Amino acid sequence: MSETPLSETPLSETPLSIRAEALDARDTEDGLGKLRDRFSLPPGLVYLDGNSLGALPAAVPGRVADVVAREWGELLIRSWDESGWWTAPERIGDRIAPLVGAAPGRIVVGDSTSVNLFKALVGAARLAAATTDGGRDELLVDATTFPTDGYIAASAARMTGLKVVPVEPAAVPAALGPRTAAVLLNHVDYRTGRLHDLPGLTAAIRAAGALSVWDLCHSAGALPVDLEEHGVDLAVGCTYKYLNGGPGSPAYLYVAGRHQAGFDSPLPGWNSHADPFAMTPGYVPADGARRGRVGTPDILSMLALEAALDVWEGVSVADVRRKSLALTDFFLECVEAYVPGGKVETVTPAAHAERGSQVSLRTENASAVMRELIARGVVGDFRAPDVLRFGFTPLYVGFADAERAARTLGHIYG
């Protein structure tokens, strides 16, 4: 695919709608535009809420029907072996691994993001206690984090005797010290779309002798993460946003290879036992990613996710990132052209190095504005008290979608 950013077009003097059409035509010919056919989307709808719930991959309904009717209905319990149900958490983890720059055997799929975050934070605290002199009693937590992450961090801290220290991501290097056990950070801020410096912050955390725990919910599937390259210790993420796994699809837990033997999960279920069917009273943890399992996997959601991941066949995350930046650049240009001055304020950073795959705009009456956008066929979402969020999923969002969304927003204010 072309290395030239899609926003660099010689058609800059033409109307924005014509430019959008030309960009989409080019992207369909030699970019990601052709992948839209891999999804089922209502005709005429501009869907810019993939950062909350990804669109339905076209192959998923048939796969789920087969799982229900044949694997469950006919094979019944035999499907744990014959249909590969038992190995699904690790198998699907290996499907996600290349999308986040992880090696095989590092990711297990199952449970929710919150449950996996609890495992990761308690596991990080126990790793820190086992590998240091015991003087590390602080858990630094992203002060702008998604609320549930904060709740989970507070509970994990109570369990492990740590003290939660809220800190802005940019201030983490200065806040690190000999008392820091672990640091929880979001790769992309869910409100503003700001992309935080995972490589630099991870390096600083490692240099301070602490462990990094990253929440990838708003970055995995939208931009490169490169967990192994940057030495991340632990990470979690959901699969229903940019990975399009469906509502409530299972989340995942990443544990770096160097930590797997010492990872002590606070939820040691029978599924993570070294010999789960022996049913012994004593717990012996399994090797590798299986150590992150707990109870019986949610097979229907798990296999729907596996089918959803087929849309990534032949897709480069680098190409996804290029299109994401081109789309968000173009949307911001259209907003500036269509929306009367002073009506909205862009809170997403302009710099590509600091931008995820969403654009957030601050405005008065944001809830009412979003309801009107949705009524006019443009679906984004609202975050209290005054933020409009627009998520750009490059596998199915095009430049005409971006232009129409901005033009519709301008009409509302017009």
CSV table of N, CA, C and O in Angstrom, one decimal, residues 168-279:
chain,number,residue,atom,x,y,z
A,168,GLU,N,-0.8,13.0,36.4
A,168,GLU,CA,-1.0,13.2,35.0
A,168,GLU,C,0.1,12.4,34.2
A,168,GLU,O,1.2,12.3,34.6
A,169,PRO,N,-0.3,11.7,33.1
A,169,PRO,CA,0.7,10.9,32.4
A,169,PRO,C,2.0,11.6,32.1
A,169,PRO,O,3.1,11.1,32.2
A,170,ALA,N,1.9,12.9,31.6
A,170,ALA,CA,3.1,13.6,31.3
A,170,ALA,C,4.0,13.8,32.5
A,170,ALA,O,5.2,14.0,32.4
A,171,ALA,N,3.4,13.8,33.7
A,171,ALA,CA,4.2,14.0,34.9
A,171,ALA,C,4.8,12.7,35.5
A,171,ALA,O,5.4,12.8,36.6
A,172,VAL,N,4.5,11.6,34.9
A,172,VAL,CA,4.9,10.3,35.5
A,172,VAL,C,6.4,10.3,35.7
A,172,VAL,O,6.9,9.9,36.8
A,173,PRO,N,7.3,10.6,34.7
A,173,PRO,CA,8.7,10.5,34.9
A,173,PRO,C,9.2,11.3,36.2
A,173,PRO,O,10.0,10.7,36.9
A,174,ALA,N,8.6,12.4,36.5
A,174,ALA,CA,9.0,13.2,37.6
A,174,ALA,C,8.5,12.6,38.9
A,174,ALA,O,9.1,12.8,40.0
A,175,ALA,N,7.4,11.8,38.8
A,175,ALA,CA,6.8,11.2,40.0
A,175,ALA,C,7.4,9.9,40.4
A,175,ALA,O,7.2,9.4,41.5
A,176,LEU,N,8.1,9.3,39.5
A,176,LEU,CA,8.7,8.0,39.8
A,176,LEU,C,9.8,8.1,40.8
A,176,LEU,O,10.5,9.1,40.9
A,177,GLY,N,9.9,7.0,41.6
A,177,GLY,CA,10.9,7.0,42.6
A,177,GLY,C,11.1,5.6,43.2
A,177,GLY,O,10.5,4.7,42.8
A,178,PRO,N,11.9,5.5,44.2
A,178,PRO,CA,12.2,4.2,44.8
A,178,PRO,C,11.0,3.5,45.5
A,178,PRO,O,11.1,2.4,45.8
A,179,ARG,N,10.0,4.3,45.7
A,179,ARG,CA,8.8,3.8,46.3
A,179,ARG,C,7.7,3.3,45.3
A,179,ARG,O,6.7,2.7,45.7
A,180,THR,N,8.0,3.5,44.0
A,180,THR,CA,7.0,3.2,43.0
A,180,THR,C,7.1,1.7,42.7
A,180,THR,O,8.1,1.2,42.3
A,181,ALA,N,5.9,1.0,42.9
A,181,ALA,CA,5.9,-0.4,42.5
A,181,ALA,C,5.4,-0.6,41.1
A,181,ALA,O,6.0,-1.4,40.4
A,182,ALA,N,4.3,0.1,40.7
A,182,ALA,CA,3.7,-0.1,39.4
A,182,ALA,C,3.1,1.2,39.0
A,182,ALA,O,2.8,2.1,39.8
A,183,VAL,N,2.8,1.3,37.7
A,183,VAL,CA,2.2,2.5,37.1
A,183,VAL,C,1.1,2.0,36.1
A,183,VAL,O,1.4,1.3,35.2
A,184,LEU,N,-0.1,2.6,36.3
A,184,LEU,CA,-1.2,2.3,35.4
A,184,LEU,C,-1.5,3.5,34.5
A,184,LEU,O,-1.7,4.6,35.0
A,185,LEU,N,-1.5,3.3,33.2
A,185,LEU,CA,-1.7,4.3,32.3
A,185,LEU,C,-2.6,3.9,31.1
A,185,LEU,O,-2.6,2.7,30.8
A,186,ASN,N,-3.3,4.9,30.6
A,186,ASN,CA,-4.1,4.6,29.4
A,186,ASN,C,-3.3,5.0,28.2
A,186,ASN,O,-2.8,6.2,28.1
A,187,HIS,N,-3.3,4.2,27.1
A,187,HIS,CA,-2.6,4.6,25.9
A,187,HIS,C,-3.2,5.8,25.2
A,187,HIS,O,-2.5,6.7,24.8
A,188,VAL,N,-4.5,5.8,25.2
A,188,VAL,CA,-5.3,6.9,24.6
A,188,VAL,C,-6.4,7.3,25.6
A,188,VAL,O,-7.1,6.5,26.1
A,189,ASP,N,-6.4,8.6,25.9
A,189,ASP,CA,-7.4,9.2,26.8
A,189,ASP,C,-8.8,9.0,26.2
A,189,ASP,O,-9.0,9.5,25.0
A,190,TYR,N,-9.7,8.5,26.9
A,190,TYR,CA,-11.1,8.2,26.3
A,190,TYR,C,-11.9,9.4,26.1
A,190,TYR,O,-12.8,9.4,25.2
A,191,ARG,N,-11.6,10.5,26.8
A,191,ARG,CA,-12.4,11.7,26.6
A,191,ARG,C,-11.9,12.5,25.4
A,191,ARG,O,-12.6,13.0,24.5
A,192,THR,N,-10.6,12.8,25.4
A,192,THR,CA,-10.0,13.7,24.5
A,192,THR,C,-9.4,13.1,23.3
A,192,THR,O,-9.1,13.8,22.3
A,193,GLY,N,-9.1,11.8,23.3
A,193,GLY,CA,-8.4,11.2,22.2
A,193,GLY,C,-6.9,11.4,22.2
A,193,GLY,O,-6.2,11.1,21.2
A,194,ARG,N,-6.3,11.9,23.3
A,194,ARG,CA,-4.9,12.2,23.4
A,194,ARG,C,-4.1,10.9,23.5
A,194,ARG,O,-4.5,10.0,24.3
A,195,LEU,N,-3.1,10.7,22.6
A,195,LEU,CA,-2.3,9.5,22.6
A,195,LEU,C,-1.1,9.8,23.5
A,195,LEU,O,-0.3,10.8,23.3
A,196,HIS,N,-0.9,9.0,24.5
A,196,HIS,CA,0.2,9.1,25.5
A,196,HIS,C,1.5,8.4,25.0
A,196,HIS,O,1.4,7.4,24.2
A,197,ASP,N,2.6,8.8,25.4
A,197,ASP,CA,3.9,8.3,25.0
A,197,ASP,C,4.2,7.0,25.6
A,197,ASP,O,5.0,6.9,26.5
A,198,LEU,N,3.7,5.9,25.0
A,198,LEU,CA,3.9,4.6,25.6
A,198,LEU,C,5.4,4.2,25.6
A,198,LEU,O,5.9,3.7,26.6
A,199,PRO,N,6.2,4.4,24.5
A,199,PRO,CA,7.6,4.1,24.5
A,199,PRO,C,8.4,4.8,25.6
A,199,PRO,O,9.1,4.2,26.4
A,200,GLY,N,8.2,6.2,25.6
A,200,GLY,CA,9.0,7.0,26.6
A,200,GLY,C,8.6,6.7,28.0
A,200,GLY,O,9.5,6.6,28.9
A,201,LEU,N,7.3,6.6,28.3
A,201,LEU,CA,6.9,6.4,29.6
A,201,LEU,C,7.2,5.0,30.1
A,201,LEU,O,7.6,4.8,31.3
A,202,THR,N,7.1,4.0,29.3
A,202,THR,CA,7.5,2.7,29.7
A,202,THR,C,9.0,2.6,30.0
A,202,THR,O,9.4,2.0,31.0
A,203,ALA,N,9.8,3.3,29.2
A,203,ALA,CA,11.2,3.3,29.4
A,203,ALA,C,11.6,4.0,30.8
A,203,ALA,O,12.4,3.5,31.5
A,204,ALA,N,10.8,5.0,31.1
A,204,ALA,CA,11.1,5.7,32.4
A,204,ALA,C,10.7,4.9,33.5
A,204,ALA,O,11.3,4.8,34.6
A,205,ILE,N,9.5,4.2,33.4
A,205,ILE,CA,9.1,3.3,34.5
A,205,ILE,C,10.1,2.2,34.7
A,205,ILE,O,10.4,1.8,35.8
A,206,ARG,N,10.5,1.6,33.6
A,206,ARG,CA,11.5,0.5,33.7
A,206,ARG,C,12.8,1.0,34.4
A,206,ARG,O,13.4,0.3,35.3
A,207,ALA,N,13.3,2.2,34.0
A,207,ALA,CA,14.5,2.7,34.6
A,207,ALA,C,14.4,3.0,36.1
A,207,ALA,O,15.4,2.9,36.8
A,208,ALA,N,13.2,3.2,36.5
A,208,ALA,CA,12.9,3.5,37.9
A,208,ALA,C,12.7,2.2,38.7
A,208,ALA,O,12.6,2.2,39.9
A,209,GLY,N,12.8,1.0,38.0
A,209,GLY,CA,12.6,-0.2,38.7
A,209,GLY,C,11.2,-0.6,39.0
A,209,GLY,O,10.9,-1.6,39.8
A,210,ALA,N,10.2,0.1,38.4
A,210,ALA,CA,8.8,-0.3,38.6
A,210,ALA,C,8.3,-1.0,37.4
A,210,ALA,O,9.0,-1.2,36.4
A,211,LEU,N,7.0,-1.4,37.5
A,211,LEU,CA,6.4,-2.2,36.4
A,211,LEU,C,5.3,-1.3,35.7
A,211,LEU,O,4.6,-0.6,36.4
A,212,SER,N,5.2,-1.5,34.4
A,212,SER,CA,4.2,-0.7,33.7
A,212,SER,C,2.9,-1.6,33.4
A,212,SER,O,3.1,-2.8,33.1
A,213,VAL,N,1.8,-1.0,33.5
A,213,VAL,CA,0.5,-1.6,33.2
A,213,VAL,C,-0.2,-0.7,32.3
A,213,VAL,O,-0.6,0.4,32.7
A,214,TRP,N,-0.5,-1.1,31.1
A,214,TRP,CA,-1.1,-0.2,30.1
A,214,TRP,C,-2.5,-0.7,29.7
A,214,TRP,O,-2.8,-1.9,29.5
A,215,ASP,N,-3.5,0.3,29.7
A,215,ASP,CA,-4.8,0.0,29.2
A,215,ASP,C,-4.9,0.4,27.7
A,215,ASP,O,-4.7,1.6,27.4
A,216,LEU,N,-5.1,-0.6,26.8
A,216,LEU,CA,-5.1,-0.4,25.4
A,216,LEU,C,-6.5,-0.3,24.8
A,216,LEU,O,-6.6,-0.4,23.5
A,217,CYS,N,-7.5,-0.1,25.6
A,217,CYS,CA,-8.9,-0.1,25.0
A,217,CYS,C,-9.1,0.8,23.9
A,217,CYS,O,-9.9,0.5,23.0
A,218,HIS,N,-8.5,2.0,23.9
A,218,HIS,CA,-8.8,3.0,22.9
A,218,HIS,C,-7.6,3.1,21.9
A,218,HIS,O,-7.5,4.1,21.1
A,219,SER,N,-6.7,2.1,21.8
A,219,SER,CA,-5.6,2.1,20.8
A,219,SER,C,-5.5,0.9,20.0
A,219,SER,O,-5.2,0.9,18.8
A,220,ALA,N,-5.7,-0.3,20.6
A,220,ALA,CA,-5.6,-1.6,19.9
A,220,ALA,C,-6.5,-1.6,18.8
A,220,ALA,O,-7.7,-1.5,18.9
A,221,GLY,N,-6.0,-1.9,17.6
A,221,GLY,CA,-6.8,-1.9,16.4
A,221,GLY,C,-6.9,-0.6,15.6
A,221,GLY,O,-7.4,-0.6,14.5
A,222,ALA,N,-6.3,0.4,16.2
A,222,ALA,CA,-6.4,1.8,15.6
A,222,ALA,C,-5.0,2.3,15.3
A,222,ALA,O,-4.9,3.2,14.4
A,223,LEU,N,-4.0,1.8,16.0
A,223,LEU,CA,-2.7,2.4,15.8
A,223,LEU,C,-1.6,1.4,16.4
A,223,LEU,O,-2.0,0.5,17.2
A,224,PRO,N,-0.4,1.5,16.0
A,224,PRO,CA,0.6,0.5,16.5
A,224,PRO,C,0.8,0.7,18.0
A,224,PRO,O,0.8,1.8,18.5
A,225,VAL,N,1.0,-0.5,18.7
A,225,VAL,CA,1.2,-0.5,20.1
A,225,VAL,C,2.6,-1.0,20.4
A,225,VAL,O,3.4,-0.4,21.2
A,226,ASP,N,3.0,-2.1,19.8
A,226,ASP,CA,4.4,-2.6,19.9
A,226,ASP,C,4.8,-2.9,21.4
A,226,ASP,O,5.8,-2.4,21.9
A,227,LEU,N,4.0,-3.8,22.0
A,227,LEU,CA,4.3,-4.1,23.4
A,227,LEU,C,5.7,-4.7,23.6
A,227,LEU,O,6.4,-4.3,24.6
A,228,GLU,N,6.1,-5.6,22.8
A,228,GLU,CA,7.3,-6.3,23.0
A,228,GLU,C,8.5,-5.4,22.7
A,228,GLU,O,9.5,-5.3,23.5
A,229,GLU,N,8.4,-4.6,21.6
A,229,GLU,CA,9.5,-3.7,21.3
A,229,GLU,C,9.8,-2.7,22.4
A,229,GLU,O,10.9,-2.3,22.6
A,230,HIS,N,8.8,-2.2,23.0
A,230,HIS,CA,9.0,-1.2,24.0
A,230,HIS,C,9.1,-1.7,25.5
A,230,HIS,O,9.2,-0.9,26.4
A,231,GLY,N,9.0,-3.0,25.6
A,231,GLY,CA,9.3,-3.6,27.0
A,231,GLY,C,8.2,-3.4,28.0
A,231,GLY,O,8.4,-3.3,29.2
A,232,VAL,N,6.9,-3.3,27.5
A,232,VAL,CA,5.8,-3.2,28.4
A,232,VAL,C,5.7,-4.5,29.3
A,232,VAL,O,6.0,-5.6,28.8
A,233,ASP,N,5.4,-4.3,30.6
A,233,ASP,CA,5.3,-5.5,31.5
A,233,ASP,C,4.0,-6.2,31.4
A,233,ASP,O,3.9,-7.4,31.2
A,234,LEU,N,2.9,-5.4,31.6
A,234,LEU,CA,1.5,-6.0,31.5
A,234,LEU,C,0.6,-5.0,30.8
A,234,LEU,O,0.8,-3.8,30.8
A,235,ALA,N,-0.4,-5.6,30.2
A,235,ALA,CA,-1.4,-4.7,29.5
A,235,ALA,C,-2.7,-5.4,29.4
A,235,ALA,O,-2.8,-6.7,29.5
A,236,VAL,N,-3.8,-4.6,29.3
A,236,VAL,CA,-5.1,-5.2,29.1
A,236,VAL,C,-5.8,-4.4,28.1
A,236,VAL,O,-5.4,-3.3,27.7
A,237,GLY,N,-6.9,-4.9,27.5
A,237,GLY,CA,-7.7,-4.2,26.5
A,237,GLY,C,-9.0,-4.9,26.3
A,237,GLY,O,-9.2,-6.1,26.5
A,238,CYS,N,-10.0,-4.2,25.8
A,238,CYS,CA,-11.2,-4.7,25.4
A,238,CYS,C,-11.2,-5.1,23.9
A,238,CYS,O,-10.2,-4.8,23.2
A,239,THR,N,-12.2,-5.8,23.4
A,239,THR,CA,-12.2,-6.2,22.0
A,239,THR,C,-13.4,-5.7,21.3
A,239,THR,O,-13.6,-6.1,20.1
A,240,TYR,N,-14.3,-5.0,21.9
A,240,TYR,CA,-15.5,-4.5,21.2
A,240,TYR,C,-15.5,-3.2,20.6
A,240,TYR,O,-16.4,-2.7,20.0
A,241,LYS,N,-14.3,-2.5,20.7
A,241,LYS,CA,-14.2,-1.2,20.1
A,241,LYS,C,-13.5,-1.4,18.7
A,241,LYS,O,-14.2,-1.9,17.7
A,242,TYR,N,-12.3,-1.0,18.5
A,242,TYR,CA,-11.6,-1.1,17.2
A,242,TYR,C,-11.4,-2.6,16.7
A,242,TYR,O,-11.1,-2.8,15.5
A,243,LEU,N,-11.6,-3.5,17.6
A,243,LEU,CA,-11.4,-4.9,17.2
A,243,LEU,C,-12.7,-5.6,16.8
A,243,LEU,O,-12.8,-6.7,16.4
A,244,ASN,N,-13.8,-4.9,17.0
A,244,ASN,CA,-15.2,-5.2,16.5
A,244,ASN,C,-15.7,-6.6,16.9
A,244,ASN,O,-16.3,-7.3,16.2
A,245,GLY,N,-15.4,-6.9,18.2
A,245,GLY,CA,-15.8,-8.2,18.7
A,245,GLY,C,-17.2,-8.4,19.1
A,245,GLY,O,-17.7,-9.5,19.3
A,246,GLY,N,-17.9,-7.3,19.2
A,246,GLY,CA,-19.3,-7.3,19.6
A,246,GLY,C,-19.6,-6.9,21.0
A,246,GLY,O,-18.6,-6.9,21.8
A,247,PRO,N,-20.8,-6.5,21.3
A,247,PRO,CA,-21.1,-6.0,22.7
A,247,PRO,C,-20.7,-7.0,23.8
A,247,PRO,O,-21.1,-8.1,23.8
A,248,GLY,N,-19.9,-6.5,24.7
A,248,GLY,CA,-19.5,-7.4,25.8
A,248,GLY,C,-18.5,-8.5,25.5
A,248,GLY,O,-18.3,-9.4,26.2
A,249,SER,N,-17.9,-8.4,24.3
A,249,SER,CA,-17.0,-9.4,23.9
A,249,SER,C,-15.8,-9.5,24.9
A,249,SER,O,-15.5,-8.5,25.5
A,250,PRO,N,-15.2,-10.7,25.1
A,250,PRO,CA,-14.2,-10.8,26.1
A,250,PRO,C,-13.0,-10.0,25.9
A,250,PRO,O,-12.6,-9.7,24.7
A,251,ALA,N,-12.4,-9.5,27.0
A,251,ALA,CA,-11.2,-8.7,26.9
A,251,ALA,C,-9.9,-9.6,26.9
A,251,ALA,O,-10.1,-10.8,26.8
A,252,TYR,N,-8.8,-9.0,27.1
A,252,TYR,CA,-7.5,-9.8,27.0
A,252,TYR,C,-6.5,-9.3,28.0
A,252,TYR,O,-6.6,-8.1,28.4
A,253,LEU,N,-5.6,-10.1,28.4
A,253,LEU,CA,-4.5,-9.8,29.3
A,253,LEU,C,-3.2,-10.2,28.7
A,253,LEU,O,-3.1,-11.3,28.2
A,254,TYR,N,-2.3,-9.3,28.7
A,254,TYR,CA,-0.9,-9.5,28.2
A,254,TYR,C,0.0,-9.5,29.4
A,254,TYR,O,0.0,-8.6,30.2
A,255,VAL,N,0.8,-10.6,29.4
A,255,VAL,CA,1.9,-10.7,30.4
A,255,VAL,C,3.2,-10.9,29.7
A,255,VAL,O,3.3,-11.9,28.9
A,256,ALA,N,4.2,-10.0,29.8
A,256,ALA,CA,5.5,-10.2,29.1
A,256,ALA,C,6.1,-11.6,29.5
A,256,ALA,O,5.9,-12.1,30.6
A,257,GLY,N,6.8,-12.1,28.6
A,257,GLY,CA,7.4,-13.5,28.8
A,257,GLY,C,8.2,-13.6,30.0
A,257,GLY,O,8.2,-14.6,30.7
A,258,ARG,N,9.0,-12.5,30.3
A,258,ARG,CA,9.9,-12.5,31.4
A,258,ARG,C,9.2,-12.6,32.7
A,258,ARG,O,9.8,-12.9,33.8
A,259,HIS,N,7.9,-12.2,32.7
A,259,HIS,CA,7.1,-12.2,34.0
A,259,HIS,C,6.2,-13.4,34.2
A,259,HIS,O,5.6,-13.6,35.2
A,260,GLN,N,6.0,-14.2,33.1
A,260,GLN,CA,5.0,-15.2,33.2
A,260,GLN,C,5.2,-16.3,34.3
A,260,GLN,O,4.3,-16.7,35.0
A,261,ALA,N,6.4,-16.7,34.5
A,261,ALA,CA,6.7,-17.7,35.5
A,261,ALA,C,6.4,-17.1,36.9
A,261,ALA,O,6.1,-17.9,37.8
A,262,GLY,N,6.5,-15.8,37.1
A,262,GLY,CA,6.3,-15.3,38.5
A,262,GLY,C,5.0,-14.6,38.6
A,262,GLY,O,4.7,-14.1,39.7
A,263,PHE,N,4.2,-14.6,37.6
A,263,PHE,CA,2.9,-13.9,37.6
A,263,PHE,C,1.9,-14.6,38.6
A,263,PHE,O,1.6,-15.8,38.3
A,264,ASP,N,1.5,-14.0,39.6
A,264,ASP,CA,0.7,-14.6,40.6
A,264,ASP,C,-0.7,-13.9,40.6
A,264,ASP,O,-1.0,-12.9,41.1
A,265,SER,N,-1.6,-14.5,39.9
A,265,SER,CA,-3.0,-14.0,39.7
A,265,SER,C,-3.8,-14.0,41.0
A,265,SER,O,-3.7,-15.0,41.7
A,266,PRO,N,-4.5,-12.9,41.2
A,266,PRO,CA,-5.4,-12.9,42.4
A,266,PRO,C,-6.6,-13.7,42.2
A,266,PRO,O,-7.4,-13.9,43.2
A,267,LEU,N,-6.9,-14.2,41.0
A,267,LEU,CA,-8.1,-15.0,40.7
A,267,LEU,C,-7.6,-16.4,40.1
A,267,LEU,O,-7.7,-16.6,38.9
A,268,PRO,N,-7.1,-17.3,41.0
A,268,PRO,CA,-6.6,-18.6,40.5
A,268,PRO,C,-7.8,-19.6,40.3
A,268,PRO,O,-8.1,-20.3,41.2
A,269,GLY,N,-8.4,-19.6,39.1
A,269,GLY,CA,-9.5,-20.5,38.9
A,269,GLY,C,-9.0,-21.8,38.3
A,269,GLY,O,-7.9,-22.0,38.0
A,270,TRP,N,-10.0,-22.7,38.2
A,270,TRP,CA,-9.6,-24.1,37.8
A,270,TRP,C,-9.1,-24.1,36.3
A,270,TRP,O,-8.3,-24.9,36.0
A,271,ASN,N,-9.5,-23.1,35.5
A,271,ASN,CA,-9.0,-23.1,34.1
A,271,ASN,C,-7.6,-22.7,34.0
A,271,ASN,O,-7.0,-23.0,33.0
A,272,SER,N,-7.0,-22.1,35.0
A,272,SER,CA,-5.6,-21.7,35.0
A,272,SER,C,-4.7,-22.7,35.8
A,272,SER,O,-3.5,-22.5,36.0
A,273,HIS,N,-5.3,-23.8,36.2
A,273,HIS,CA,-4.5,-24.8,36.9
A,273,HIS,C,-3.7,-25.6,35.9
A,273,HIS,O,-4.1,-25.8,34.8
A,274,ALA,N,-2.5,-26.0,36.4
A,274,ALA,CA,-1.6,-26.8,35.5
A,274,ALA,C,-2.3,-28.1,35.1
A,274,ALA,O,-2.0,-28.6,34.0
A,275,ASP,N,-3.1,-28.7,35.9
A,275,ASP,CA,-3.8,-29.9,35.5
A,275,ASP,C,-5.3,-29.7,35.9
A,275,ASP,O,-5.8,-30.2,36.9
A,276,PRO,N,-6.1,-28.9,35.1
A,276,PRO,CA,-7.4,-28.5,35.5
A,276,PRO,C,-8.4,-29.7,35.8
A,276,PRO,O,-9.3,-29.5,36.6
A,277,PHE,N,-8.2,-30.8,35.1
A,277,PHE,CA,-9.2,-31.8,35.2
A,277,PHE,C,-8.8,-32.8,36.3
A,277,PHE,O,-9.6,-33.8,36.6
A,278,ALA,N,-7.7,-32.6,37.0
A,278,ALA,CA,-7.4,-33.4,38.1
A,278,ALA,C,-8.2,-33.1,39.4
A,278,ALA,O,-8.4,-33.9,40.3
A,279,MET,N,-8.7,-31.8,39.4
A,279,MET,CA,-9.6,-31.4,40.5
A,279,MET,C,-9.0,-31.6,41.8
A,279,MET,O,-9.6,-32.0,42.8
